[in-house]
Structures are given as structure tokens and as C-alpha cells.
Amino acid sequence: MRPATGQVAVQRRRAAIRLATVVAVLAVVFAGVVLWRSAGEGDRASGGPPAAARTPNSSASTPEPEETTGELCRTRSPGGPTAPPGKVTVTAAYPEDAPLSRTTDISWVSYALDGSRLLTAAGGTGSVTVWQADTGRRITELTGGRPGGGLLSPDGTHLAAHLGSAGKPTDSATADPLAVWDVRRGGAPVWQVAPAQLREMWDFAVAPDGARVATAHADGSVRLWEPPGRTPVARLQGIAGVTRVAFTPDGDRLVSVHDGEEPGEPTSDEDDGPGQPEQREGHVIRLWDTATHKQTAELQGHLDEVTHLALSPDGSTLATAGPEGTVRLWDTRKGSALTHLRPENPQAVSVVGGLQFSRDGTTLMSTQMDGTGRLWDVSNGSELRCFNGVPAQSVPVFCPGDTLVLTVGPEGHAYLWSTASGEQHEVVHEMGPYADGPVPSSQSPDCGALTVGTPGRDAEEPGAGSRINTYTLTFTGTPASGG
């Protein structure tokens, strides 16, 4: 029996629906395959990861390096704290009733280069006290100003400090002077640079022997000062504003970093004639002879401002870093570029937080804001080792023998790192309940002592009454103990 006409129509409609559904599914599958293949070809062309491996926002923007989380070392350091070679004993340096142990309201701390003296500045009064580092005995006090932050000369004999607000440029002739103290005699400053001479000063440096001071200015000049400091003995004139300045360890050369806008060549137009000079970004490093006051080299290569620099112990190699995460090495004697340091893991490019050369000058360690640290071979720029879990804003200190590196983070965590194995050993853990920013910390140059800060215990004023705890590190069975 033939089905009724109505039933036939229903069956035909159902068949059409099933066919349309199959066609739609096949179309979706085909479109997905085409899109997948297109994405794969795009990734292969750009060298990027497959589309399936991307995070949802990666196609829109690249995250800032400091926002990167996780362990980024390609060759990872052993997980978890381990003991370094030999043994390290950590003890409180002084009894609790010692004067240095009872000092509070500390704004900054600094060891002399030879490790014999420790300087502390009181945040409230601005007074600077000089202590005997091995005993904690008070030696003298520096008076006559309220330094917001100071720099010791490398030989430890002189302290220079701008008496105005720390971290801000001088923009008025009514500002406070730049004062220089003789740490050995204490008392008032032995000479000062007048405020009128410090207009728009961005940085300053102390010569190795403490006899001269260099100041960096927004007008592109570096000015050299000697006692009595009434007028500069030399004015080294560049173009773009000077943001950083440093003496080489022998004092024969000066490094200045010029960041910002500097004039270029005048433009010309066929119809209107000569135009106004073009402005171009200036990220230039200049080298100067401190005896002749002549520029010896101009180093270019950074694409952004130079935020960190370090000089090798013999002054022959300069390391510089900027926010783009690059580290560059320069030959200061020839005035030429050496190499550009690139991590083995191309995804692990992060803002640099600290730079330091080893004692023999053959290696360089950089710390990054993503929590990694890298050890570099200065001779060829290769990455020797990568460390995970390094305090982001720490400046590494190589211990004698260069087998261990000491880092102290802003929160007071101190670690030792083995340059041979990458092993990590936490030697001090200090963290106050009201830490709201960096607190004082410093390491002695021989790794034999360190100070870490603890913030105040006043809940209403978290930063009030901050103090330092000083520790002695005793090395046994390691090259670090032999000097």
C-alpha cells in the first residue's frame, strides 16, 4: 500500500533536514581545517608557537616581561633550597644590646669597599653614623645635613650625598647642596657644591680616591668638582640629558649615559627650503678622559633608556642594560661594542634589575624582574647558567673565588647561589608584617657579612622605626673562605 500524500511530505521534509544538517556539519569541519592550516602557516612564518598553544590574549598584546610568571630558565636550576659546597654558618653579628643592634629608623645602609666600615643613615634626623663592621662599635658621626641617600668612594674614605630630596632632580637654586664628608674624621662636610651649580642634576658619582665628584645634568653636561666646589673644574658637554654617570675603577675615565631628545640634522623641503631640525631619541653612552676632559668614544645600540651599568674590576669592560631587557657589553679602551647578551630561552627576556661582574672580570651576572638570574661569559656573550627564584631587584655580589654569589632582595631574603651547579641556599629570611616597600639591605664585599632590614612594627605607621639586623656568614670548606 502506498503511503498517504501527507506522510510522504513529512518524510521528505525529515530527509531534507537530515541532509542539511550533515552538510552544515561538514561545512563547519572544513572551515575549521582551513583556519587551523592557515594559523599553522602563519606561525611557521613568524616563528611563533602553534595557535592552539597561545593564551587568549597573546594575539592582542605581548605581556610585559615583569608580569611573566613561572620558571623561565631553559636549563632549570635544581628545585628547592640545597646546601652550597662546603658549609655556611649564619650567626647574628652583634649581641642584642650592642649599639648597632639597637639602632632604629634606618633609611639606608652601605659597607665600605674593604668591608671594614658600615654606614647607616637615620631617616628621621638624617644623621649618618660610621660603625666598625667587625665589632659593631660606633666610630664617628657625620653632621651638617640630612642626606636622603649617599655614595661612598670606592676606597671608603669619603661620602658624597645630595642633601635635597632623594631621587628627584634639583630644579631650583634654592635646593640643598651636594656635600662631601671625610669618613675618617667625621663631623661636618669637608666641602660642598653650591646649590646654584646643581640645577637639574640627575645623578652623581664619586671618584675612586674620593677627591672628585661628577654630576650629571639635564642640559647634557657632566661637571667635575674638586674642593672647594665653588665652580666645576671641567664641564663635559654632550647633547641629550645625562641620566647616569660613573667613574672607571682607576679613575682615568668617566662614563655618561645620555637619554632623551637630542637635535638631529635640519630637514629640507624642495618648496619651502630648510626646515626645523628633526628630533631623534638619544640613547647614547659617552666615554671621557678625566685628565684631558676630552670625549674618547660614543657608544650607540640601546633602543631605550639605559637603566643599569656595571664596570669590570679593571675597567676595560662596561655592561649596560635597559627596560627592553637587553644587556650589552662594551670595550671602554677601544670605545667599541663587544657583544649583545641574549638568553638561551628566547621567551625569557625581562627587565634587568641588577648587574655585577665577577672578581676576575670573566663573567657577569644579571638579575631580571621576572625572578631569574643569568651568568654570562664575558669573552663570547654566551649564557653559562640560569637561576630561578632570584630576588628581582637584587644586585648580586660575587664572593671571593667567584664560586658563590650572594643576593639580598628588597624584603630581606638572602640567598647564596653556586656558579658551578646553580644550587640555591637560603641563608637569611627576614620579612616584617608591615613591609610596604624596599627596606635597608647591604652586603659586605667579601660576603662575610650582610644587613637586612625589617620594617617598623607600628600598624599606623608601617615604615616607622625600621631597623637592620646584621649577620656574619662563615664559610668553611669552600673557596669563598680563602679570599
XYZ file of C-alpha atoms in Angstrom:
483
model
C 0.000 0.000 0.000
C 1.335 3.392 -0.968
C 1.709 5.859 1.882
C -0.640 8.772 2.062
C 0.370 12.026 0.411
C 0.711 13.802 3.793
C 3.058 11.109 5.130
C 5.242 11.334 2.023
C 5.584 15.083 2.501
C 6.603 14.635 6.138
C 9.192 12.003 5.242
C 10.650 14.229 2.535
C 10.905 17.161 4.926
C 12.698 14.986 7.520
C 15.141 13.722 4.890
C 15.842 17.269 3.759
C 16.508 18.356 7.342
C 18.900 15.442 7.910
C 20.749 16.256 4.668
C 21.004 19.939 5.552
C 22.347 19.059 8.999
C 25.019 16.784 7.534
C 26.027 19.464 5.024
C 26.243 22.099 7.776
C 28.411 19.867 9.972
C 30.731 19.104 7.055
C 30.997 22.821 6.267
C 31.950 23.661 9.845
C 34.580 20.902 9.912
C 36.002 22.039 6.573
C 36.161 25.683 7.736
C 37.918 24.627 10.945
C 40.533 22.673 8.996
C 41.168 25.638 6.713
C 41.553 28.019 9.665
C 43.841 25.600 11.506
C 46.090 25.193 8.472
C 46.182 28.966 7.916
C 47.127 29.562 11.556
C 49.854 26.926 11.331
C 51.328 28.521 8.231
C 51.267 31.931 9.942
C 53.017 30.526 12.998
C 55.670 28.852 10.886
C 56.272 32.067 9.012
C 56.600 34.107 12.191
C 58.477 31.521 14.208
C 55.775 31.646 16.907
C 54.022 28.819 18.774
C 51.012 26.984 17.237
C 47.690 28.765 17.585
C 46.389 26.112 19.957
C 49.248 26.877 22.361
C 48.560 30.606 22.565
C 46.942 32.233 25.538
C 43.619 34.004 24.810
C 45.212 37.465 24.934
C 48.528 36.689 23.258
C 47.323 37.700 19.807
C 46.233 41.095 21.098
C 49.312 42.134 23.038
C 52.544 40.802 24.471
C 52.624 40.801 28.295
C 55.209 42.979 29.995
C 58.337 41.000 30.952
C 57.892 41.664 34.653
C 54.392 40.150 34.515
C 55.727 36.802 33.349
C 55.368 34.058 35.936
C 56.861 30.627 36.336
C 60.343 29.307 35.852
C 61.794 30.652 32.630
C 65.231 29.048 32.659
C 65.626 26.609 29.834
C 68.123 24.585 31.865
C 66.470 24.795 35.224
C 68.289 25.056 38.499
C 67.714 22.195 40.925
C 64.387 22.582 42.661
C 64.270 23.677 46.268
C 66.936 25.026 48.612
C 70.075 22.942 48.923
C 73.343 23.350 50.764
C 76.114 25.082 48.824
C 79.570 23.498 48.527
C 81.088 23.164 51.976
C 79.263 24.800 54.872
C 77.970 28.276 55.636
C 77.236 29.249 59.216
C 74.964 32.255 59.736
C 75.009 33.992 63.112
C 73.926 37.346 64.489
C 76.913 39.635 64.162
C 76.462 41.516 67.436
C 74.750 40.980 70.787
C 71.217 42.329 71.061
C 72.343 45.064 73.441
C 75.109 46.301 71.105
C 74.610 49.892 69.866
C 74.293 48.887 66.219
C 71.772 46.171 67.048
C 69.567 48.707 68.810
C 69.686 51.300 66.020
C 66.256 52.074 64.521
C 64.729 54.402 61.940
C 67.283 53.421 59.278
C 66.834 54.852 55.780
C 69.921 53.411 54.047
C 72.938 51.209 54.721
C 76.306 50.936 52.971
C 79.514 48.976 53.505
C 82.906 50.416 52.632
C 84.589 48.600 49.770
C 87.106 46.918 52.064
C 84.309 45.824 54.386
C 85.878 47.478 57.443
C 83.195 50.105 57.996
C 79.420 50.183 57.871
C 77.480 53.418 57.409
C 73.868 53.856 58.453
C 71.650 56.895 57.939
C 68.748 57.702 60.232
C 65.603 58.555 58.312
C 64.216 60.970 60.893
C 67.286 63.052 61.714
C 69.302 62.404 58.562
C 72.452 61.802 60.605
C 74.983 59.265 59.333
C 76.799 57.008 61.782
C 80.029 55.171 60.946
C 80.446 51.758 62.610
C 83.303 49.291 62.865
C 81.934 46.440 60.792
C 83.559 43.554 62.664
C 82.613 44.709 66.164
C 79.594 46.977 65.677
C 81.379 49.692 67.614
C 80.443 53.293 66.828
C 83.373 55.158 65.266
C 82.001 58.610 64.496
C 79.041 60.558 63.190
C 78.736 62.768 60.123
C 76.884 66.008 60.800
C 75.768 69.110 58.945
C 72.997 67.840 56.692
C 70.149 65.418 56.036
C 71.296 63.139 53.200
C 68.449 61.311 51.509
C 70.964 58.823 50.092
C 74.721 58.702 49.786
C 77.590 57.218 47.803
C 80.835 56.035 49.351
C 84.036 56.474 47.398
C 85.408 53.059 46.390
C 88.301 53.446 48.831
C 85.795 54.099 51.617
C 87.323 57.413 52.712
C 84.677 59.877 51.523
C 80.904 60.038 51.404
C 79.025 62.242 48.941
C 75.332 62.938 49.414
C 72.823 65.315 47.918
C 71.088 66.963 50.835
C 67.878 67.554 48.893
C 65.073 65.075 48.244
C 66.459 61.716 47.212
C 65.575 60.543 43.725
C 64.402 63.937 42.450
C 66.317 66.310 40.187
C 67.371 69.664 41.500
C 65.276 72.245 39.670
C 65.853 75.348 41.754
C 68.767 77.395 43.000
C 67.182 77.239 46.445
C 67.842 73.498 46.742
C 70.299 71.988 49.170
C 73.964 71.432 48.262
C 75.903 68.307 47.383
C 78.091 67.640 50.412
C 81.262 65.567 50.768
C 82.411 64.173 54.127
C 85.712 62.621 55.154
C 84.501 59.407 56.779
C 87.762 59.020 58.737
C 87.413 62.295 60.625
C 83.636 62.611 60.906
C 81.882 65.839 61.725
C 80.766 68.387 59.148
C 81.316 68.132 55.358
C 84.842 68.967 54.197
C 83.497 70.692 51.085
C 80.239 71.318 49.241
C 78.942 72.095 45.778
C 76.714 75.175 45.910
C 73.013 74.657 45.113
C 73.125 77.190 42.266
C 75.550 74.873 40.449
C 73.276 71.832 40.727
C 70.341 72.923 38.610
C 68.569 69.883 37.108
C 71.102 67.410 38.480
C 70.002 63.832 37.792
C 72.879 61.724 39.125
C 76.325 61.945 40.688
C 79.371 59.728 41.209
C 82.420 59.749 43.483
C 85.929 59.163 42.125
C 87.776 56.077 43.445
C 90.037 58.191 45.660
C 87.184 60.363 46.906
C 88.899 63.545 45.687
C 86.424 64.380 42.914
C 82.716 64.238 42.252
C 80.953 64.130 38.890
C 77.391 65.405 38.482
C 75.014 64.645 35.601
C 72.603 67.299 34.327
C 69.542 67.568 32.113
C 71.314 70.043 29.803
C 73.580 67.235 28.562
C 76.604 68.193 30.652
C 78.751 66.285 33.121
C 80.528 68.551 35.593
C 83.642 67.611 37.544
C 84.139 69.044 41.022
C 87.061 69.289 43.420
C 87.391 71.187 46.714
C 86.253 73.806 47.482
C 83.447 73.163 44.974
C 82.582 76.734 44.069
C 82.884 76.160 40.304
C 83.398 72.997 38.259
C 86.968 72.185 37.248
C 85.597 70.851 33.944
C 82.335 70.717 32.027
C 81.979 67.751 29.662
C 79.231 68.769 27.271
C 77.033 66.314 25.408
C 73.625 66.861 23.845
C 70.826 64.800 25.385
C 70.255 64.922 29.142
C 72.597 62.830 31.290
C 70.784 60.293 33.469
C 73.707 58.213 34.791
C 77.407 58.789 35.389
C 80.216 56.578 36.740
C 83.994 56.595 37.124
C 86.068 53.645 35.983
C 87.836 51.853 38.876
C 91.148 53.546 38.053
C 89.516 56.993 37.847
C 91.052 57.683 34.417
C 87.767 57.575 32.524
C 84.198 58.610 33.045
C 81.036 57.008 31.666
C 77.967 59.147 30.986
C 74.571 57.944 29.775
C 72.625 60.399 27.602
C 68.915 59.637 27.303
C 66.093 61.730 25.864
C 65.611 64.016 22.902
C 68.573 65.426 21.044
C 68.544 67.515 17.847
C 69.230 65.847 14.542
C 70.136 67.279 11.147
C 67.937 70.108 9.767
C 65.292 68.892 7.362
C 64.781 70.466 3.962
C 61.813 70.812 1.668
C 62.089 71.481 -2.076
C 59.283 74.048 -1.940
C 59.719 75.689 1.437
C 63.502 75.476 1.861
C 65.312 74.498 5.069
C 63.062 73.411 7.895
C 63.412 72.880 11.629
C 65.859 70.254 12.969
C 64.328 66.841 13.411
C 64.240 65.443 16.926
C 65.518 61.941 17.460
C 65.717 59.780 20.541
C 69.167 59.857 22.073
C 70.247 56.741 23.967
C 73.981 57.266 23.788
C 76.831 56.299 26.115
C 79.891 58.560 26.093
C 83.374 57.890 27.444
C 85.571 60.742 28.677
C 89.226 61.110 29.640
C 89.231 62.651 33.122
C 92.728 64.119 32.657
C 92.174 65.870 29.325
C 88.374 66.230 29.669
C 88.015 65.033 26.066
C 85.436 62.578 24.769
C 87.115 59.330 23.741
C 84.154 57.339 22.400
C 80.428 57.387 21.667
C 78.601 54.077 22.059
C 75.213 53.500 20.429
C 72.959 50.455 20.294
C 70.309 50.682 23.003
C 66.781 51.245 21.722
C 65.543 52.608 25.024
C 66.939 54.326 28.100
C 69.911 52.794 29.915
C 68.828 51.975 33.448
C 71.769 49.930 34.760
C 75.500 49.867 34.204
C 78.446 47.999 35.702
C 82.201 48.143 35.109
C 84.592 45.214 35.285
C 87.209 45.363 38.078
C 89.905 46.550 35.651
C 87.527 48.994 33.962
C 88.083 47.537 30.497
C 84.524 46.246 30.023
C 81.254 48.103 30.509
C 77.902 46.331 30.853
C 74.676 48.275 30.277
C 71.013 47.315 30.368
C 67.677 48.922 29.584
C 63.959 48.243 30.068
C 63.794 46.329 26.793
C 65.589 43.518 28.647
C 68.842 43.628 26.708
C 72.355 43.613 28.160
C 75.228 44.943 26.072
C 78.974 44.750 26.617
C 81.400 47.470 25.520
C 85.188 47.788 25.327
C 85.973 51.026 27.193
C 89.586 51.166 25.990
C 88.819 50.803 22.297
C 85.450 52.545 22.563
C 83.608 49.818 20.681
C 80.785 47.316 21.118
C 81.716 43.794 22.191
C 78.531 41.735 22.188
C 74.816 41.658 22.883
C 73.757 39.165 25.571
C 70.721 37.060 24.667
C 69.179 34.342 26.875
C 69.057 30.808 25.523
C 65.309 30.792 26.080
C 64.038 33.461 23.637
C 60.819 33.874 25.648
C 62.782 34.766 28.801
C 63.527 38.423 28.036
C 62.764 40.571 31.059
C 63.645 43.951 32.521
C 67.055 43.869 34.202
C 67.159 44.620 37.933
C 70.902 44.357 38.663
C 74.316 43.798 37.075
C 77.644 42.741 38.571
C 80.955 41.441 37.269
C 82.836 38.603 38.918
C 86.027 39.449 40.757
C 88.198 38.197 37.910
C 86.053 40.010 35.318
C 85.448 36.904 33.206
C 81.744 36.517 33.993
C 78.773 38.803 34.516
C 75.589 38.114 36.457
C 72.316 39.860 35.684
C 69.122 39.685 37.708
C 65.768 40.093 35.977
C 62.398 41.366 37.156
C 60.813 38.006 36.293
C 62.752 36.354 39.146
C 65.569 34.828 37.120
C 69.304 35.415 37.208
C 71.805 34.705 34.443
C 75.519 34.093 34.447
C 77.258 35.216 31.235
C 80.642 34.521 29.696
C 82.124 37.959 29.044
C 84.517 36.703 26.347
C 81.820 35.456 23.958
C 78.476 36.582 25.432
C 77.138 33.062 25.960
C 74.777 32.157 28.783
C 76.612 29.924 31.247
C 73.839 29.340 33.751
C 70.307 30.400 34.556
C 68.915 30.651 38.091
C 65.230 30.577 39.056
C 63.916 32.398 42.105
C 66.440 35.262 42.286
C 65.124 38.413 44.050
C 64.083 40.742 41.245
C 65.694 43.958 42.475
C 68.848 42.495 43.987
C 72.386 43.459 43.000
C 74.481 40.273 43.050
C 77.801 40.165 44.908
C 80.430 37.612 43.922
C 82.123 36.016 46.904
C 85.926 35.529 46.864
C 86.795 32.739 44.469
C 83.745 33.520 42.276
C 82.185 30.151 43.145
C 79.291 31.665 45.093
C 77.069 34.692 44.517
C 75.160 36.434 47.308
C 71.870 38.233 46.630
C 69.701 40.164 49.065
C 66.202 41.084 47.954
C 64.115 44.124 48.956
C 62.190 42.061 51.509
C 65.378 40.924 53.224
C 65.655 37.418 51.756
C 69.333 36.492 51.337
C 70.441 33.646 49.083
C 73.711 32.056 48.032
C 73.992 30.645 44.522
C 76.581 28.214 43.205
C 78.006 29.469 39.908
C 79.027 25.906 39.018
C 75.821 23.978 39.763
C 73.139 26.650 40.087
C 72.167 25.379 43.523
C 70.307 27.786 45.785
C 70.714 28.087 49.527
C 68.635 30.475 51.598
C 70.838 31.867 54.347
C 68.584 34.541 55.879
C 64.832 35.043 55.829
C 63.584 38.415 57.072
C 60.078 39.657 56.393
C 58.198 42.083 58.636
C 54.411 42.076 58.879
C 54.050 45.612 57.546
C 56.573 45.629 54.717
C 55.299 48.200 52.232
C 58.370 48.624 50.051
C 62.131 48.137 49.962
C 63.820 48.144 53.349
C 67.543 48.603 54.009
C 69.853 45.809 52.892
C 73.512 45.604 52.008
C 76.253 43.033 51.605
C 79.882 43.331 52.570
C 82.168 42.996 49.540
C 83.734 39.799 50.890
C 80.351 38.090 51.550
C 81.392 37.791 55.192
C 78.548 39.930 56.488
C 75.204 41.276 55.411
C 72.497 43.503 56.765
C 68.826 43.055 56.078
C 66.118 45.461 57.104
C 62.927 44.857 58.968
C 60.141 47.448 58.727
C 58.563 49.122 61.723
C 56.060 47.366 63.939
C 53.690 50.322 64.250
C 50.453 49.367 62.467
C 49.502 53.013 61.971
C 52.923 53.920 60.530
C 54.266 50.780 58.810
C 57.589 52.353 57.824
C 58.327 53.994 61.169
C 61.082 52.593 63.333
C 62.582 50.343 60.655
C 65.843 48.757 61.728
C 68.531 46.459 60.424
C 69.697 43.043 61.521
C 73.347 42.269 60.831
C 74.627 38.753 60.270
C 78.016 37.123 59.930
C 78.481 34.440 57.266
C 81.272 31.987 57.985
C 82.397 29.817 55.082
C 84.165 26.516 55.683
C 85.394 24.112 53.052
C 84.715 26.458 50.125
C 86.955 28.710 48.033
C 84.855 31.624 49.319
C 86.554 31.399 52.698
C 90.035 31.720 51.314
C 89.781 35.280 49.871
